[in-house]
mmCIF file of N, CA and C in Angstrom:
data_model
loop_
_atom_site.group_PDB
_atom_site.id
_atom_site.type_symbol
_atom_site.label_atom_id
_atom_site.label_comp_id
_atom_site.label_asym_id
_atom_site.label_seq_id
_atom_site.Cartn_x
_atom_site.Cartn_y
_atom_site.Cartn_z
ATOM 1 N N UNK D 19 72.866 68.900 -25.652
ATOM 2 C CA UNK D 19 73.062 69.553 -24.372
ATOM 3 C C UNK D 19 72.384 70.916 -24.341
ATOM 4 N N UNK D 20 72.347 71.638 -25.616
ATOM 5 C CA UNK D 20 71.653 72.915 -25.805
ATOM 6 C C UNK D 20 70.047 72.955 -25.297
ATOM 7 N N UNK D 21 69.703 71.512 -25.751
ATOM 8 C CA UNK D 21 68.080 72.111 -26.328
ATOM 9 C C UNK D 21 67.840 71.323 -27.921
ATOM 10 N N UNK D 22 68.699 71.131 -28.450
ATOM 11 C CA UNK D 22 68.560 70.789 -29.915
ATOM 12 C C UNK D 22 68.018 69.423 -30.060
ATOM 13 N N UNK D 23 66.988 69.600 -30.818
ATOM 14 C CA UNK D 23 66.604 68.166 -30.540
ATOM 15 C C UNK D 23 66.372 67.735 -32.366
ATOM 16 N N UNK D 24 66.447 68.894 -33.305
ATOM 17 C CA UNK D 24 66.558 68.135 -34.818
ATOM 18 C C UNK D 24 67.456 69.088 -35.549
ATOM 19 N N UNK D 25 68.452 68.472 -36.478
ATOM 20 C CA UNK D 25 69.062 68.933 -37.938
ATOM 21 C C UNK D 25 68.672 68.669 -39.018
ATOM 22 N N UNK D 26 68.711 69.633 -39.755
ATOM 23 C CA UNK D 26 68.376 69.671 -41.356
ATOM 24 C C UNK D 26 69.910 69.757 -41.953
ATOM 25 N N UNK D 27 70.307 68.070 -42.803
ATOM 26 C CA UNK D 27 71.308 68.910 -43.108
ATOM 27 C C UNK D 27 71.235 69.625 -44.973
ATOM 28 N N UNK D 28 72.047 70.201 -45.169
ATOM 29 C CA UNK D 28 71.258 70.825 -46.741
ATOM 30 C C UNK D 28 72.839 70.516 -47.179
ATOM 31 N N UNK D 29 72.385 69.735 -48.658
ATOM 32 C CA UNK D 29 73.915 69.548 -49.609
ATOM 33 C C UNK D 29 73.619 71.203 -50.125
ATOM 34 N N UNK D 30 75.290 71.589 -50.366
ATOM 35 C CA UNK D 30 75.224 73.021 -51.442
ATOM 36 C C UNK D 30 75.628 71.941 -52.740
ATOM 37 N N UNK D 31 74.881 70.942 -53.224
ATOM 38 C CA UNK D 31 74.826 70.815 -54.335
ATOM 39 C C UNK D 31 74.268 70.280 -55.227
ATOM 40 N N UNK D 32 74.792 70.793 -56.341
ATOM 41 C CA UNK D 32 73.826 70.967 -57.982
ATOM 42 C C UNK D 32 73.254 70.099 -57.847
ATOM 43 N N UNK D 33 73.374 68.476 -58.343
ATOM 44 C CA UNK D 33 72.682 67.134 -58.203
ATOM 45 C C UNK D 33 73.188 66.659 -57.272
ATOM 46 N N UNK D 34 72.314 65.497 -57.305
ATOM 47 C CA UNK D 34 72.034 64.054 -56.104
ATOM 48 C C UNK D 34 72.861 62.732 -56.960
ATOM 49 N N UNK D 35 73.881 63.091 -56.991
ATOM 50 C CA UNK D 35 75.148 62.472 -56.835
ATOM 51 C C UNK D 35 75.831 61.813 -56.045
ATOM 52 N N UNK D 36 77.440 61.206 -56.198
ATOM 53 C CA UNK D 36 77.650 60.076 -54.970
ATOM 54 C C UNK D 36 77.826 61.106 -53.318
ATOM 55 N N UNK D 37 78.039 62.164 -53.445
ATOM 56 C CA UNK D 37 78.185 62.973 -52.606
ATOM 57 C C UNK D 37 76.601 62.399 -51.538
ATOM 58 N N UNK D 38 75.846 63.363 -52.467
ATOM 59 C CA UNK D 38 74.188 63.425 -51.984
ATOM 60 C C UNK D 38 73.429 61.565 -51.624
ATOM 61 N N UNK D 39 74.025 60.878 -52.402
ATOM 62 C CA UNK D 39 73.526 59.819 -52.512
ATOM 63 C C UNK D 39 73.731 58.663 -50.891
ATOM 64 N N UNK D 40 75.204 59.308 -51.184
ATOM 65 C CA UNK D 40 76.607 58.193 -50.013
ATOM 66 C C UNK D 40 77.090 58.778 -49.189
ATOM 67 N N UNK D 41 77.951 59.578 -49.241
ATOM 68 C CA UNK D 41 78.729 60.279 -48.300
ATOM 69 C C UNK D 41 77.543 60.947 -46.924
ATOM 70 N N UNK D 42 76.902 61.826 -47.646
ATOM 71 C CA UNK D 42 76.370 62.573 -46.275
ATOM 72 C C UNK D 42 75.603 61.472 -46.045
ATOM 73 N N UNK D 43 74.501 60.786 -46.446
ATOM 74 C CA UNK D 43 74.106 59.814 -45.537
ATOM 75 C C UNK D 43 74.516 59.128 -44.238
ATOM 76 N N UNK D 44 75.677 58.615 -44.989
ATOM 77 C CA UNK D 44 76.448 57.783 -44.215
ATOM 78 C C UNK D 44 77.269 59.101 -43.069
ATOM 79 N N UNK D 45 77.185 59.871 -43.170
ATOM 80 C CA UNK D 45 77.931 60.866 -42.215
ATOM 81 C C UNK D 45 76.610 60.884 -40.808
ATOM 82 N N UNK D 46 75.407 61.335 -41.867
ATOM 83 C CA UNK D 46 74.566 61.684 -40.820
ATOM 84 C C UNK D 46 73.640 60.671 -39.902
ATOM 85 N N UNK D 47 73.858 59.260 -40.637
ATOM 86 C CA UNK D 47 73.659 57.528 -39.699
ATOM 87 C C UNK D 47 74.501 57.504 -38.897
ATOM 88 N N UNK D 48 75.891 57.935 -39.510
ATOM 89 C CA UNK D 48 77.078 58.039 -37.849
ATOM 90 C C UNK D 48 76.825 59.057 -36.973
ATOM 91 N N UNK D 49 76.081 60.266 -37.220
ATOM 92 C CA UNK D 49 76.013 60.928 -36.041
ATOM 93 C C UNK D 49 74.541 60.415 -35.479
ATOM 94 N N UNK D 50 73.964 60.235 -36.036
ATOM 95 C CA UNK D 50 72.689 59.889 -35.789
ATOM 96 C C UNK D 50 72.799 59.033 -34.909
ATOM 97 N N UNK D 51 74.003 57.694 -35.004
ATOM 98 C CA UNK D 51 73.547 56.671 -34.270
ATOM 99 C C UNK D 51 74.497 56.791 -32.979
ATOM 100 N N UNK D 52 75.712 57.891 -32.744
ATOM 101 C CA UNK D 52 76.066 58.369 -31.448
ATOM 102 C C UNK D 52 74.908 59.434 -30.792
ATOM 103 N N UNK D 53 74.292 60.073 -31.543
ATOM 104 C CA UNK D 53 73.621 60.913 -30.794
ATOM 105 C C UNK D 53 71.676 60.655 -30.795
ATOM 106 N N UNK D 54 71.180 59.597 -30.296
ATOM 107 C CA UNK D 54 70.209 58.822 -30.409
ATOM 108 C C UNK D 54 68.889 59.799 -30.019
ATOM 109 N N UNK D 55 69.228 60.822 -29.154
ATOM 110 C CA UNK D 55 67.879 62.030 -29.154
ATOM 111 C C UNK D 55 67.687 63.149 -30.168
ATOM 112 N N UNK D 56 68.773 62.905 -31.282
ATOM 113 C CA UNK D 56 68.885 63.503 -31.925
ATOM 114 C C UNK D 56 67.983 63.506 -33.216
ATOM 115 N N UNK D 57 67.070 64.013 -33.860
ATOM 116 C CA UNK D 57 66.458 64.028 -35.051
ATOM 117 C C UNK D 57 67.228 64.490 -36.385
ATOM 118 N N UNK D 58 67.923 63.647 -37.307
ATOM 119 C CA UNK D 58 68.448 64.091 -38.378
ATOM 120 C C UNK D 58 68.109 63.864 -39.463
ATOM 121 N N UNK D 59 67.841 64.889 -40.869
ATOM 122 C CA UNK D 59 67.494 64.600 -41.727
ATOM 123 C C UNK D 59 68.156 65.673 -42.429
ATOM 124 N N UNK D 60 68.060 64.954 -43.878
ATOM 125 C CA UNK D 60 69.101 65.076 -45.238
ATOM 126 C C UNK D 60 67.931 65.934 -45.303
ATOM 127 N N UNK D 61 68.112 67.620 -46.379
ATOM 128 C CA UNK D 61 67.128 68.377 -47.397
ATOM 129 C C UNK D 61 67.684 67.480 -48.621
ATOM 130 N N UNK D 62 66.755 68.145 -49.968
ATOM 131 C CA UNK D 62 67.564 67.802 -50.978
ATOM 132 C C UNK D 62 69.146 68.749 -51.414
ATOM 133 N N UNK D 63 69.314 68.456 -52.349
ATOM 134 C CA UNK D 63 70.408 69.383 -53.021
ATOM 135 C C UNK D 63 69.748 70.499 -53.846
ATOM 136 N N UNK D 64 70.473 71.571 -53.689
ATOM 137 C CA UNK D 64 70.232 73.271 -54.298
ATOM 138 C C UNK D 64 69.990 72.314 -55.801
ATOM 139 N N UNK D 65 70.431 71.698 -56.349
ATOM 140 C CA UNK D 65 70.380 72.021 -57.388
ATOM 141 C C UNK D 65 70.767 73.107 -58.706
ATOM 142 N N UNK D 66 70.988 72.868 -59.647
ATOM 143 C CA UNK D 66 70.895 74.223 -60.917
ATOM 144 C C UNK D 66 69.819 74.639 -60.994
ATOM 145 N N UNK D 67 69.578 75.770 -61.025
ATOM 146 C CA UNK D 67 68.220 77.313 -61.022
ATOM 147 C C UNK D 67 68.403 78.408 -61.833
ATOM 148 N N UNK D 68 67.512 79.129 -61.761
ATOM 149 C CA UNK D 68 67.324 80.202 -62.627
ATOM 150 C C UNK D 68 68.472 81.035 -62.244
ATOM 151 N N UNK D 69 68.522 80.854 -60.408
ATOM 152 C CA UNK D 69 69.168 81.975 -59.786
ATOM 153 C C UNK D 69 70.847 81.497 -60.188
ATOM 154 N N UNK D 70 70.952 80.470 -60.173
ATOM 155 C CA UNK D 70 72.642 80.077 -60.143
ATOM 156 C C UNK D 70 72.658 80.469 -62.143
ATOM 157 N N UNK D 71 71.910 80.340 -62.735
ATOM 158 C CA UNK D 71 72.160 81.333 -64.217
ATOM 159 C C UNK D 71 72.711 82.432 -64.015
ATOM 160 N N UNK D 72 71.201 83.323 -63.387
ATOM 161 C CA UNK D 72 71.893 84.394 -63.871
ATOM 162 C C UNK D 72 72.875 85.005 -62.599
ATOM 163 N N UNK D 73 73.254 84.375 -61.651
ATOM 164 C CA UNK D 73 75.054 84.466 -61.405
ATOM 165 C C UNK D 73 75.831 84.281 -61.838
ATOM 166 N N UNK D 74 75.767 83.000 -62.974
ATOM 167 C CA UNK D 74 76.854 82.836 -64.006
ATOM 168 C C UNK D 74 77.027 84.167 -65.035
ATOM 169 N N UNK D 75 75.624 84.654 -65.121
ATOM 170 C CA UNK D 75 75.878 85.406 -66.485
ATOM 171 C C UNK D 75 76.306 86.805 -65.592
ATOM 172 N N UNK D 76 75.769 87.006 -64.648
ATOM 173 C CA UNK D 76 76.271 88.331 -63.700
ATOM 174 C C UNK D 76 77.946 88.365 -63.808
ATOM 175 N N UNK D 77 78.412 86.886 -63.306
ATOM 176 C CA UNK D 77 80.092 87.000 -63.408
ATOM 177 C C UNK D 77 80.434 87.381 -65.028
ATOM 178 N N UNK D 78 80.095 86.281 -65.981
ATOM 179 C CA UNK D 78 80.226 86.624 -67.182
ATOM 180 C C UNK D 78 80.458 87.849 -67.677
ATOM 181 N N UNK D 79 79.579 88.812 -67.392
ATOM 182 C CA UNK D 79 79.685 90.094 -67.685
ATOM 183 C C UNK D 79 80.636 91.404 -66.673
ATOM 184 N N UNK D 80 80.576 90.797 -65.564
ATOM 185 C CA UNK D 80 81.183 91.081 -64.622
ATOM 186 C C UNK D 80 83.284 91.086 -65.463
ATOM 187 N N UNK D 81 83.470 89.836 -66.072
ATOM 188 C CA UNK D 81 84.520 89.307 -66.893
ATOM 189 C C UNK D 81 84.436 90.053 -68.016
ATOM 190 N N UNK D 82 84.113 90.985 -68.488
ATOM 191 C CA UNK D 82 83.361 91.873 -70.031
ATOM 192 C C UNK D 82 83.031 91.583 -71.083
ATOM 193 N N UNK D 83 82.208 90.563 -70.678
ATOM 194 C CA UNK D 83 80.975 90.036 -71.753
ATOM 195 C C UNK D 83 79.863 91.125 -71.510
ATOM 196 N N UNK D 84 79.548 91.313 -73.181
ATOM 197 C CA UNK D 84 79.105 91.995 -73.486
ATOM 198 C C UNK D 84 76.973 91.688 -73.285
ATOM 199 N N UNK D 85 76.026 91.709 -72.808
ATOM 200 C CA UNK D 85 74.993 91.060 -72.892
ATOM 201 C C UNK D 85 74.270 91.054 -74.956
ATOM 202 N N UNK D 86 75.043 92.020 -75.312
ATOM 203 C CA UNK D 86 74.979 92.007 -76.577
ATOM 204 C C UNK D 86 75.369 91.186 -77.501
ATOM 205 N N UNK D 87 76.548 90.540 -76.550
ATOM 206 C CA UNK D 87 77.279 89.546 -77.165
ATOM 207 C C UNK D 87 76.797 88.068 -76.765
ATOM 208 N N UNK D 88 75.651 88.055 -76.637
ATOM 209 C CA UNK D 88 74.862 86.267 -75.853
ATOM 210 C C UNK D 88 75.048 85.760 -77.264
ATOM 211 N N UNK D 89 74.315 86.064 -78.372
ATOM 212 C CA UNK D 89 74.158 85.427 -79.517
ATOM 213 C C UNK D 89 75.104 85.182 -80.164
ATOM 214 N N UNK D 90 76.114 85.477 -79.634
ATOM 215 C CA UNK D 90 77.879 84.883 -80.676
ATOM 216 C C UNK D 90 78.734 84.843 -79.447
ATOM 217 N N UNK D 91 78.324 84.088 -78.375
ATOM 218 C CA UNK D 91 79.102 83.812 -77.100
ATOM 219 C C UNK D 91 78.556 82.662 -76.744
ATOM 220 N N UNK D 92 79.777 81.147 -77.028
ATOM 221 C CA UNK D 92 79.655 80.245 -76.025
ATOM 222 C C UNK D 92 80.196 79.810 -74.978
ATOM 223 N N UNK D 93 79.220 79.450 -73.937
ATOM 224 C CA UNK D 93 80.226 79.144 -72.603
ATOM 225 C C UNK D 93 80.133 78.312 -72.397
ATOM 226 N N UNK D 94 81.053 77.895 -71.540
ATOM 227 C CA UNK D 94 81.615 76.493 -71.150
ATOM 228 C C UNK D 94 80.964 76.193 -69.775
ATOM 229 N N UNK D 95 80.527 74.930 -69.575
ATOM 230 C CA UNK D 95 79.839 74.872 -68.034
ATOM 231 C C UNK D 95 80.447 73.401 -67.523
ATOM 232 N N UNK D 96 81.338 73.664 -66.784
ATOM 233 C CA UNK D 96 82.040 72.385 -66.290
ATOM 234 C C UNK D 96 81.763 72.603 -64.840
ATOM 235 N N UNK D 97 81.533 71.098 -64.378
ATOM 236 C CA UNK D 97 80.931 70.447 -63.392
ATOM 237 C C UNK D 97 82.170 69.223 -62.791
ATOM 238 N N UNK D 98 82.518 68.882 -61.758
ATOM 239 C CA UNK D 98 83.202 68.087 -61.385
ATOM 240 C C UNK D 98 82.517 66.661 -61.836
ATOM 241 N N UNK D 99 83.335 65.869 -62.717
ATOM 242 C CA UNK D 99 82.676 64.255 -62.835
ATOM 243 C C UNK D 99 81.905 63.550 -62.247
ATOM 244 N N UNK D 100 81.287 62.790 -62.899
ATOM 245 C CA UNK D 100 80.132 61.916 -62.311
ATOM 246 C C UNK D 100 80.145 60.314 -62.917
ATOM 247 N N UNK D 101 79.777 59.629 -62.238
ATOM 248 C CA UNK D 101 80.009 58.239 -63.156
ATOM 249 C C UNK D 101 78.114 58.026 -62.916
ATOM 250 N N UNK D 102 77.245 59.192 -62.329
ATOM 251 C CA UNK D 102 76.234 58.402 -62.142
ATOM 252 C C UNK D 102 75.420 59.540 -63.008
ATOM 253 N N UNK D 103 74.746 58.516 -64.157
ATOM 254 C CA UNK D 103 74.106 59.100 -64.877
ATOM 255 C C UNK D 103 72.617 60.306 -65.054
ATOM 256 N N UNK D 104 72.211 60.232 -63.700
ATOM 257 C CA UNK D 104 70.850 60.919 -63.364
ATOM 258 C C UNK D 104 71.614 62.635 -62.695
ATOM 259 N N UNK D 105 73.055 62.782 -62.237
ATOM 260 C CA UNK D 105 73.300 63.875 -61.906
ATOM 261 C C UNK D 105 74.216 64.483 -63.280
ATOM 262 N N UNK D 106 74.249 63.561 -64.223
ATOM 263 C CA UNK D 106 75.057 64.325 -65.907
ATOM 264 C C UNK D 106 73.786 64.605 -66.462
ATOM 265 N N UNK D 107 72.627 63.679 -66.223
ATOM 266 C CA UNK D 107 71.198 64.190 -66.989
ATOM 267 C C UNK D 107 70.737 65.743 -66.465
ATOM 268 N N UNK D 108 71.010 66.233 -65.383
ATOM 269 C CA UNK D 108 70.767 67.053 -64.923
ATOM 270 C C UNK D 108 71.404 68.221 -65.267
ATOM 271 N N UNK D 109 72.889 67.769 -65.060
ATOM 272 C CA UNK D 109 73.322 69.266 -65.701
ATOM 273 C C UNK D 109 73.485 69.209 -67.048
ATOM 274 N N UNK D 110 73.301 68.271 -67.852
ATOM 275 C CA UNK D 110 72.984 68.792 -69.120
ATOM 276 C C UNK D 110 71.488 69.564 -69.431
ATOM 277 N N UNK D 111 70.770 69.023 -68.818
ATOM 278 C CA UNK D 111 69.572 69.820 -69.225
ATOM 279 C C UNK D 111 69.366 71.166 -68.505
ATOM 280 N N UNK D 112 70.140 71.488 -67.697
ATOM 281 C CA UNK D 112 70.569 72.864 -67.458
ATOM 282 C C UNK D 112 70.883 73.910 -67.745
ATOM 283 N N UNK D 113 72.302 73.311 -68.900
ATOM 284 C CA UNK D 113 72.960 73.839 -69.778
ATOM 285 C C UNK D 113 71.797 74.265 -71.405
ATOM 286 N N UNK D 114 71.173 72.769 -71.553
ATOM 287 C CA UNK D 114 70.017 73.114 -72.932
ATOM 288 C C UNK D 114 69.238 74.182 -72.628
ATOM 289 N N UNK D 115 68.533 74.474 -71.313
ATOM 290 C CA UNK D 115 67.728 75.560 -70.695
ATOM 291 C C UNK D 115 69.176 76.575 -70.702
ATOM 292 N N UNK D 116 70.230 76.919 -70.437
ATOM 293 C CA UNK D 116 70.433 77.995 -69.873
ATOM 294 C C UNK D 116 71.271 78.687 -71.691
ATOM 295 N N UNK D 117 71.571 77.496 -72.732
ATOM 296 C CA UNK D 117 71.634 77.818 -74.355
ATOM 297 C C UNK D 117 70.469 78.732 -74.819
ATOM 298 N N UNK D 118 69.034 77.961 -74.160
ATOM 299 C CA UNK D 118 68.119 78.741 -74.677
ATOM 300 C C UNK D 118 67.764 80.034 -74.494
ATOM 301 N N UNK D 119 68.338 80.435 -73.359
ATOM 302 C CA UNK D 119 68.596 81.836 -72.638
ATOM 303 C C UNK D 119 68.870 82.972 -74.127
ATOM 304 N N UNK D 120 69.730 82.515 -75.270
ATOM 305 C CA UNK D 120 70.077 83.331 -75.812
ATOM 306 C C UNK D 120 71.599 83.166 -76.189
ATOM 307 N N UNK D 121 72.111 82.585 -75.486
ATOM 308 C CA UNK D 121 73.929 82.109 -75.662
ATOM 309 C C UNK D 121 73.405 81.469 -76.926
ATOM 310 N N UNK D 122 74.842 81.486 -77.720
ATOM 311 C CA UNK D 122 75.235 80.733 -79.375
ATOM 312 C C UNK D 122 75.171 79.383 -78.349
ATOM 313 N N UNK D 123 76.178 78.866 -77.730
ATOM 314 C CA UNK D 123 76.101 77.273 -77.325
ATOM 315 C C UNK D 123 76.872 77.275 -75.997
ATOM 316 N N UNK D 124 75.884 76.527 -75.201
ATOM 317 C CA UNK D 124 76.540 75.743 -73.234
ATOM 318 C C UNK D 124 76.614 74.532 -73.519
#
């Protein structure tokens, strides 16, 4: 009714999971197919980045970790479950990149 004639919709998340995979799809075929002048399309997911690191390590220290203390500090990086193996491949290799940072072990 505005004027709008396309959406982008953007997951806020890490991997392409059942979320990214199922859910919004299927959300945005149901609006899609009530609203037929409508142009809709999925972005990918943010994903894990350099930038969502060093927010972790910003809070980290923010919590009084020491940056002195990377090399005898491990952290824990928990992620809500997955049964689908290409979004656990992901954040593990996140975690191997974000160990190599300098942390003892992610």
């Amino acid at each position: 009714a505005d004027g709008v004639r396309e959406v982008v919709a953007l997951p806020l998340l890490l991997t392409r999971a059942f979320h990214a995979k199922s859910d919004i799809p299927a959300v945005l075929h149901a609006a899609a197919a009530r609203l037929p002048g409508l142009a809709i399309r999925q972005a990918g997911v943010l994903g894990p980045s350099r930038l969502l690191a060093r927010a972790l390590e910003r809070r980290l220290y923010e919590a009084g970790v020491r940056p002195e203390d990377r090399g005898s500090t491990g952290v824990v990086l928990a992620s809500a479950g997955s049964s689908d193996p290409e979004a656990n491949a992901v954040l593990a290799e996140f975690a191997r990149e974000w160990q190599r940072t300098g942390w003892c072990a992610v």
